[in-house]
Tab-separated table of C-alpha atoms in Angstrom:
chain	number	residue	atom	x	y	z
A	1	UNK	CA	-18.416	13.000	-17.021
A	2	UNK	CA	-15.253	12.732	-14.999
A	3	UNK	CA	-15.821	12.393	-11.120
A	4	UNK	CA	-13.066	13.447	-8.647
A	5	UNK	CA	-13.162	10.605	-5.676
A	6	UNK	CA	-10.534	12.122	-3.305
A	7	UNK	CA	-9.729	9.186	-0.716
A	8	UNK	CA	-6.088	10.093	0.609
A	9	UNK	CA	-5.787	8.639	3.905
A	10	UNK	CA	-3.890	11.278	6.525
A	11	UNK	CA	-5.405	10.221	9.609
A	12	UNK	CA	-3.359	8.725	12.085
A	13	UNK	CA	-5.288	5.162	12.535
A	14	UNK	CA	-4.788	4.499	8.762
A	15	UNK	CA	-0.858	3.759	9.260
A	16	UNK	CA	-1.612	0.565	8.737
A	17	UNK	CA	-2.544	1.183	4.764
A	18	UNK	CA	0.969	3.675	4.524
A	19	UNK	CA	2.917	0.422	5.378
A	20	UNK	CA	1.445	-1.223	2.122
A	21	UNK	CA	2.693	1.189	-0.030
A	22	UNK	CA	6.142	2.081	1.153
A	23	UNK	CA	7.654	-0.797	1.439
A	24	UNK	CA	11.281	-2.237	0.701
A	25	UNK	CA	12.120	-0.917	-2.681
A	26	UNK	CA	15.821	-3.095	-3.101
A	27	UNK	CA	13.796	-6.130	-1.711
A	28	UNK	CA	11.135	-5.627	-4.633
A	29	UNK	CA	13.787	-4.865	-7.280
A	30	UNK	CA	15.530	-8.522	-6.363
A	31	UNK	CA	12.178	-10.281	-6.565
A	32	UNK	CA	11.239	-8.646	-9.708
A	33	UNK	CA	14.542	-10.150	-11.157
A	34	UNK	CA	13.888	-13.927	-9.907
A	35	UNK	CA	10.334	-13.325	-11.752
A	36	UNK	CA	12.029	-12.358	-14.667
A	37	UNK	CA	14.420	-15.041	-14.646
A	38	UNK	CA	11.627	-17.197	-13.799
A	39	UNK	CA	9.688	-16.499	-16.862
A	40	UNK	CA	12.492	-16.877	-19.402
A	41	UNK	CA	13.380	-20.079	-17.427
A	42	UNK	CA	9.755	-21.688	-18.499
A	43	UNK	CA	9.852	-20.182	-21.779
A	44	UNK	CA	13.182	-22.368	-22.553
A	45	UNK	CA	11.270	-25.562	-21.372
A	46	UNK	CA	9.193	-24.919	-23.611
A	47	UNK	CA	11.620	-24.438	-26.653
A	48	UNK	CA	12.950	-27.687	-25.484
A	49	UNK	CA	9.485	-29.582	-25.090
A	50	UNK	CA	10.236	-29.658	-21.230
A	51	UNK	CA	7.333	-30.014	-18.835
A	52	UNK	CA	6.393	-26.635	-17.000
A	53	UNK	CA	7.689	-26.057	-13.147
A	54	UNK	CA	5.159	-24.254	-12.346
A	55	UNK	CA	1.354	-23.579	-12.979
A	56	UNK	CA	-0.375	-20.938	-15.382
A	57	UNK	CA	-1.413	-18.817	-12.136
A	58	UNK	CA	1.928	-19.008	-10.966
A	59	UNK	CA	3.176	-17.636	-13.350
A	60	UNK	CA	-0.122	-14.928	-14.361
A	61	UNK	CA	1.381	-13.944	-10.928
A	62	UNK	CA	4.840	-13.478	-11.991
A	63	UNK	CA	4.044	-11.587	-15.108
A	64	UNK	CA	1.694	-9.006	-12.676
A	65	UNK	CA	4.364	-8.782	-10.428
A	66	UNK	CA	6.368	-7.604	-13.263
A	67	UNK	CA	3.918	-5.378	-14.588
A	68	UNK	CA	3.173	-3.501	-10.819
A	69	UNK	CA	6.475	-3.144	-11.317
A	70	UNK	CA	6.947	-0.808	-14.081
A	71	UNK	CA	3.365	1.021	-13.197
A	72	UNK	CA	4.772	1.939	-9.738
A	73	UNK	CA	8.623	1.714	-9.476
A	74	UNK	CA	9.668	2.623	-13.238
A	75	UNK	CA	6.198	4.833	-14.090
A	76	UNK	CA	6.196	2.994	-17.473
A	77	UNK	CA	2.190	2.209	-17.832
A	78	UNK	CA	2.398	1.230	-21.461
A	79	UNK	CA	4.854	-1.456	-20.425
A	80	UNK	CA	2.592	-2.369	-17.292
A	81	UNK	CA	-0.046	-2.894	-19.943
A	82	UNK	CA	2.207	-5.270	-22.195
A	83	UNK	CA	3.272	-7.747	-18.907
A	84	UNK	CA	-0.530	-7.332	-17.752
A	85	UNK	CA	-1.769	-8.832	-21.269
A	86	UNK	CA	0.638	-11.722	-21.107
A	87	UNK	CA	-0.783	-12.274	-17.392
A	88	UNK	CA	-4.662	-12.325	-19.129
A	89	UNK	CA	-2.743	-14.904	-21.305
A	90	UNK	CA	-2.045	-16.731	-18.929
A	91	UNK	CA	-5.451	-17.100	-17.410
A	92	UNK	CA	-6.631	-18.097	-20.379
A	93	UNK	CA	-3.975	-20.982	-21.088
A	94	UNK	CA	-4.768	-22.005	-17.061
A	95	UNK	CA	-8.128	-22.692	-17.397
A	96	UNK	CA	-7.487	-24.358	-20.959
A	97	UNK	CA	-5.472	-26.622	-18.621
A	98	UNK	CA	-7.544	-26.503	-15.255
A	99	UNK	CA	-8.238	-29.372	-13.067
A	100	UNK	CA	-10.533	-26.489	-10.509
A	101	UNK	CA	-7.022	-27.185	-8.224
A	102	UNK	CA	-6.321	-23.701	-8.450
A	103	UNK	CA	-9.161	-21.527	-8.348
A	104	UNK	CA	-11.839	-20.381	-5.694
A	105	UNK	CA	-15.529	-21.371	-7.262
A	106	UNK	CA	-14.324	-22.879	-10.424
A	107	UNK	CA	-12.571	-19.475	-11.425
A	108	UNK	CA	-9.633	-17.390	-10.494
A	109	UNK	CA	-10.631	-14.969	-7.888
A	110	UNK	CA	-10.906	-11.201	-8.169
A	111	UNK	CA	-8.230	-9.603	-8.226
A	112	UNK	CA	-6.092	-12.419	-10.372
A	113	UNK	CA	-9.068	-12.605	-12.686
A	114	UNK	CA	-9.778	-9.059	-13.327
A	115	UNK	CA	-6.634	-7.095	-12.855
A	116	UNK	CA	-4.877	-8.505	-16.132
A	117	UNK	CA	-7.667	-6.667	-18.032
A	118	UNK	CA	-6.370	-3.334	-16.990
A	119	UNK	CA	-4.000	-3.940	-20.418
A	120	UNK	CA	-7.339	-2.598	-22.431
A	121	UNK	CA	-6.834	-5.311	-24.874
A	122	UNK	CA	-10.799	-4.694	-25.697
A	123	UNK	CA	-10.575	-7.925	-27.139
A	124	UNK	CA	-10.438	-10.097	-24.560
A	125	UNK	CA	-13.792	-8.805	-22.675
A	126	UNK	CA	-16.327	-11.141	-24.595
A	127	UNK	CA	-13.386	-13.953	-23.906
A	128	UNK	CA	-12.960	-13.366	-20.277
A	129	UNK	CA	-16.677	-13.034	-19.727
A	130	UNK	CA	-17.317	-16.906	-20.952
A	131	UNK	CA	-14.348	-18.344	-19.339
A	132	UNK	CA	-15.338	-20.416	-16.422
A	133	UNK	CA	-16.168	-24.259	-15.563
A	134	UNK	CA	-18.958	-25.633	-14.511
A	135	UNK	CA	-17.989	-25.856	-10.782
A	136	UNK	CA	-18.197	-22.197	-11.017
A	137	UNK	CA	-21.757	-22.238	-12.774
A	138	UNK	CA	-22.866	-24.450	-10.306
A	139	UNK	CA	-21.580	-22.349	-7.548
A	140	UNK	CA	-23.034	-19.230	-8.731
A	141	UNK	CA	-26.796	-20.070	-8.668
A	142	UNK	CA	-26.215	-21.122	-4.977
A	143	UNK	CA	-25.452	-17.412	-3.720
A	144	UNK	CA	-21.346	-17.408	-3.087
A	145	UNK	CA	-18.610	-15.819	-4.635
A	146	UNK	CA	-18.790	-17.064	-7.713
A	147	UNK	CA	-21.855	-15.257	-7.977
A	148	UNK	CA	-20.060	-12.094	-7.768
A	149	UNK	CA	-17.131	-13.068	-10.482
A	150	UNK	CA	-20.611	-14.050	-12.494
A	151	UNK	CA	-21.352	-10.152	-12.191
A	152	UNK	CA	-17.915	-8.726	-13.334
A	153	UNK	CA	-18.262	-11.121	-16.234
A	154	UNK	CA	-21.224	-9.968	-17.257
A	155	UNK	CA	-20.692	-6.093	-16.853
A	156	UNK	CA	-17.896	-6.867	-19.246
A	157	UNK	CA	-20.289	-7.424	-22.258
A	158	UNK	CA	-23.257	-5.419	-20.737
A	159	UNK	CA	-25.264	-8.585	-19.668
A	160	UNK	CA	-27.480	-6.762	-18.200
A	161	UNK	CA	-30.216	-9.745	-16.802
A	162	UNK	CA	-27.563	-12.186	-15.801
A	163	UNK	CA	-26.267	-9.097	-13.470
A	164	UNK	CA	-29.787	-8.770	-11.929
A	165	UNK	CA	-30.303	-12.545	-11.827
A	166	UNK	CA	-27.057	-12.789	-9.729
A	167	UNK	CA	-28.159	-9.666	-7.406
A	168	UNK	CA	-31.312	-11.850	-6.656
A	169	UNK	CA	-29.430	-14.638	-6.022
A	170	UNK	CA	-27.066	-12.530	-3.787
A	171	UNK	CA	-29.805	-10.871	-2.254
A	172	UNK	CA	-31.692	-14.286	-1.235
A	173	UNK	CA	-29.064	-15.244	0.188
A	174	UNK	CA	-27.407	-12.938	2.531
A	175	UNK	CA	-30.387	-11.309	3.462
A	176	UNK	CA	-29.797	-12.716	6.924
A	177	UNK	CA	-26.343	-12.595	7.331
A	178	UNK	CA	-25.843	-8.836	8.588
A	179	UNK	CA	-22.414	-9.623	9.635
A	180	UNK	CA	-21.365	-10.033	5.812
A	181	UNK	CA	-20.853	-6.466	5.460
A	182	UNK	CA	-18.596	-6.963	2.167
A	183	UNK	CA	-20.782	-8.866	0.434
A	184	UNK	CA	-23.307	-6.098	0.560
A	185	UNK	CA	-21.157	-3.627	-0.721
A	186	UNK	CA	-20.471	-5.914	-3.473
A	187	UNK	CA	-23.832	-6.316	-4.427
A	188	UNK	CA	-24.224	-2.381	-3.939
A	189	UNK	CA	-21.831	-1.615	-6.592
A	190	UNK	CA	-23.154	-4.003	-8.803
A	191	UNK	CA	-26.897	-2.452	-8.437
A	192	UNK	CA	-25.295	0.780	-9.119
A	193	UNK	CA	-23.301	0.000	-12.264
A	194	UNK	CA	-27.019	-1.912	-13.463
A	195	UNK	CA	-29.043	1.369	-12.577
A	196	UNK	CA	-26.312	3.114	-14.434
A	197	UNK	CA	-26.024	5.768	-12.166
A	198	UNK	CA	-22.549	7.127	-12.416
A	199	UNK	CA	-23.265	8.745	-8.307
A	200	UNK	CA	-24.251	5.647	-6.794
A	201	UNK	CA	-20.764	3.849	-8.468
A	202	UNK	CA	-19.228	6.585	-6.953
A	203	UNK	CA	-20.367	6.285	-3.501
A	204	UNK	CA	-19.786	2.535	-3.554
A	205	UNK	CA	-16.316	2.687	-4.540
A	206	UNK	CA	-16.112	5.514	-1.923
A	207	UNK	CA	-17.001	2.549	0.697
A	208	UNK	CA	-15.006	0.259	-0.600
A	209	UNK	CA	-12.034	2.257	-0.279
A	210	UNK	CA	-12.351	3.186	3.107
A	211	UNK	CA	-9.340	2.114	5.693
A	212	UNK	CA	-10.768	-0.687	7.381
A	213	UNK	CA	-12.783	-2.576	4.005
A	214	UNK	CA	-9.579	-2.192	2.241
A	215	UNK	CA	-6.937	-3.597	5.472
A	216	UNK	CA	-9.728	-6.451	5.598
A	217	UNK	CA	-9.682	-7.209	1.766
A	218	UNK	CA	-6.110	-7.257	1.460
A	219	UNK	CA	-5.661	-9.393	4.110
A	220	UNK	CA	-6.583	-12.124	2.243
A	221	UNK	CA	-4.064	-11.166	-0.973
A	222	UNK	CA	-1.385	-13.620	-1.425
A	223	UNK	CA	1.456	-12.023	0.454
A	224	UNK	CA	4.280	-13.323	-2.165
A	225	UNK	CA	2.725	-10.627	-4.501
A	226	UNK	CA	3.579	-6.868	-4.665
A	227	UNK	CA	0.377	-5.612	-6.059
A	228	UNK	CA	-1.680	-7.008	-2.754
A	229	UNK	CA	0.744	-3.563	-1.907
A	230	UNK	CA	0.177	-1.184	-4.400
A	231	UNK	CA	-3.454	-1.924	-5.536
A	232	UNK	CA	-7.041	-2.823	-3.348
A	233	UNK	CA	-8.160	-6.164	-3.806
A	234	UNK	CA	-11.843	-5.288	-5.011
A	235	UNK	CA	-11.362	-1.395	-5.427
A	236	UNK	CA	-8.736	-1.718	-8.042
A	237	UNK	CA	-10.869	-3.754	-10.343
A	238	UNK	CA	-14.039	-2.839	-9.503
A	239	UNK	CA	-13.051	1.112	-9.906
A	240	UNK	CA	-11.247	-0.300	-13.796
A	241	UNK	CA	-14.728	-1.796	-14.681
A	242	UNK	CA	-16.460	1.305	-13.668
A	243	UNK	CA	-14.543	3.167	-16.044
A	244	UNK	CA	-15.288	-0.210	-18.525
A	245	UNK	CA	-18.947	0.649	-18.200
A	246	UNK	CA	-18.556	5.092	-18.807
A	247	UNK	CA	-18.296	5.928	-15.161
A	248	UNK	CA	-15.004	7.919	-15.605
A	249	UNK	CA	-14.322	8.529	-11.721
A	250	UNK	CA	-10.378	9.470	-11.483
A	251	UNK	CA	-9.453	7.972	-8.130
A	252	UNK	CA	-6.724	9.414	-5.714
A	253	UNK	CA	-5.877	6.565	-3.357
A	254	UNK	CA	-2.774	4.901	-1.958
A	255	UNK	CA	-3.830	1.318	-3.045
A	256	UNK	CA	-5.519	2.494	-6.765
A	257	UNK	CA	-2.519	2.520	-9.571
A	258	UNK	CA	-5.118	6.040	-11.101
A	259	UNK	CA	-2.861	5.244	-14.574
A	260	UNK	CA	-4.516	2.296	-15.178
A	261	UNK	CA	-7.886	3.089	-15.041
A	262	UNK	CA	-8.604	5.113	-18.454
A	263	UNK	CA	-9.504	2.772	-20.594
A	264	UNK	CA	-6.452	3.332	-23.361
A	265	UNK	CA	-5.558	0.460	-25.669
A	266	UNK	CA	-1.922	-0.152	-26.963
A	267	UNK	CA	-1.836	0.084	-30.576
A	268	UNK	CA	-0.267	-3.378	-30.727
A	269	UNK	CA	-0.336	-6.004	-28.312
A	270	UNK	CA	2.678	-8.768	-28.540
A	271	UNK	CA	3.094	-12.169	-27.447
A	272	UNK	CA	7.021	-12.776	-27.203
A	273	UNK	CA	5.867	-16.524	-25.417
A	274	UNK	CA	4.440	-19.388	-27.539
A	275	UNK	CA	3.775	-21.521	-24.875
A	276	UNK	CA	1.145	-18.392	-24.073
A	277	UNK	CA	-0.774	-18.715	-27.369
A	278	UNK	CA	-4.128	-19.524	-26.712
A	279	UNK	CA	-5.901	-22.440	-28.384
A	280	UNK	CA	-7.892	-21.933	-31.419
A	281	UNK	CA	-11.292	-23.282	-29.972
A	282	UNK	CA	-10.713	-20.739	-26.998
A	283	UNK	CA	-10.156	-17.943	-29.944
A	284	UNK	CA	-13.307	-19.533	-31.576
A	285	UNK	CA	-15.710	-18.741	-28.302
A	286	UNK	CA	-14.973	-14.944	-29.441
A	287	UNK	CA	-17.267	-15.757	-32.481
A	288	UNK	CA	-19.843	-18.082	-30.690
């Protein structure tokens, strides 16, 4: 069943979301070109057995900068999908290589984590949903964010009692903290998608969409990235891994990129970057 969540902002006290989305088109054109550059630039150290410049996330960013790119400027989605797969490939390779310098709780933060899975490589859900360290594990069964990035991996392969573990965990700990609205939404969604009740994912994504959740959540985006601009930091993914799960709820909303939410895999998925190759042993915890 397909749900119609209408949340187009025409009030006059939500200018503050039209500035995200119009932006300086020229200025994002220029910047898409350094990232391009960029990319081809690392991709020649490697040829040459040079030492990277910059990190794995750095560059997972480049590649989704790239990729918001063609969804929103050039309306290409299959492309989108292609520079979004090489971004999950770059996750991968960064915690292959992580010294937990870069992450939040042991593993990349919602949105970097998620939104590369919006390329519907199928694949890579069992992959993504073991990839972690134990900083993060540790983290999790304390109540904190990584209990909620415990959640979205889980949904990914239906885990259905590690979900309600984590809402327990959640629950025990924030029961008292009344000012940490977002939180509770978070678990809310989560209940709903573990109830399976396709209304109750609706009305939470409803909430998290609203004007002042989303201002708040994309405040804390990293501003050198466009698709802090063009997508919600929590609604974007959290609205892909309803549809994930069978709760098919088209979306009209300044910051969701609606294109990317069916749940359409390429035909062929290519990896022009060697230095992007996972490791065997990570391709081997598909069969574990």
């Amino acid at each position: 069943m397909t749900i119609q969540l209408d949340c187009r902002f025409k009030k006059s006290r939500d200018k503050e979301l039209v500035v995200f989305v119009i932006g300086d088109e020229s200025g994002f054109i220029t910047l898409n070109e350094s990232y391009a550059n960029q990319i081809e630039k690392i991709s020649a150290e490697y040829e040459s057995g040079k030492k990277f410049t910059v990190s794995y996330m750095r560059l997972r960013m480049y590649l989704g900068q790239l990729a918001i790119y063609e969804a929103k400027i050039n309306h290409d989605i299959k492309r989108a999908k292609e520079l979004y797969y090489l971004s999950a490939l770059a996750i991968i390779k960064a915690l292959e290589h992580s010294t937990a310098t870069f992450v939040l709780g042991g593993t990349p933060c919602l949105p970097d984590f998620a939104l590369p899975l919006v390329c519907d490589a199928t694949e890579l859900y069992p992959l993504f949903a073991q990839l972690t360290e134990e900083k993060s594990l540790a983290l999790a069964e304390q109540g904190s964010w990584a209990s909620i990035m415990r959640c979205y991996q889980a949904a990914l392969i239906k885990d259905w009692a590690e979900i309600e573990r984590m809402i327990a965990i959640l629950q025990k700990k924030f029961a008292k903290l009344k000012a940490n609205a977002n939180v509770v939404y978070y678990i809310e969604f989560f209940q709903a998608l573990l109830n399976n009740n396709t209304d109750d994912v609706e009305a939470s994504l409803r909430t998290l969409l609203t004007p002042p959740l989303v201002v708040k959540q994309n405040s804390e985006w990293p501003k050198r990235s466009h698709e802090g601009e063009y997508m919600c930091h929590f609604g974007m993914p959290f609205a892909k891994l309803a549809w994930i799960l069978g709760h098919e709820i088209e979306i009209q909303h300044p910051l969701i990129v609606s294109e990317l939410l069916p749940v359409r895999p390429l035909e062929h998925y290519h990896n022009p970057y060697p230095f992007l190759e996972p490791a065997e042993s990570t391709w081997a915890l598909l069969n574990s």
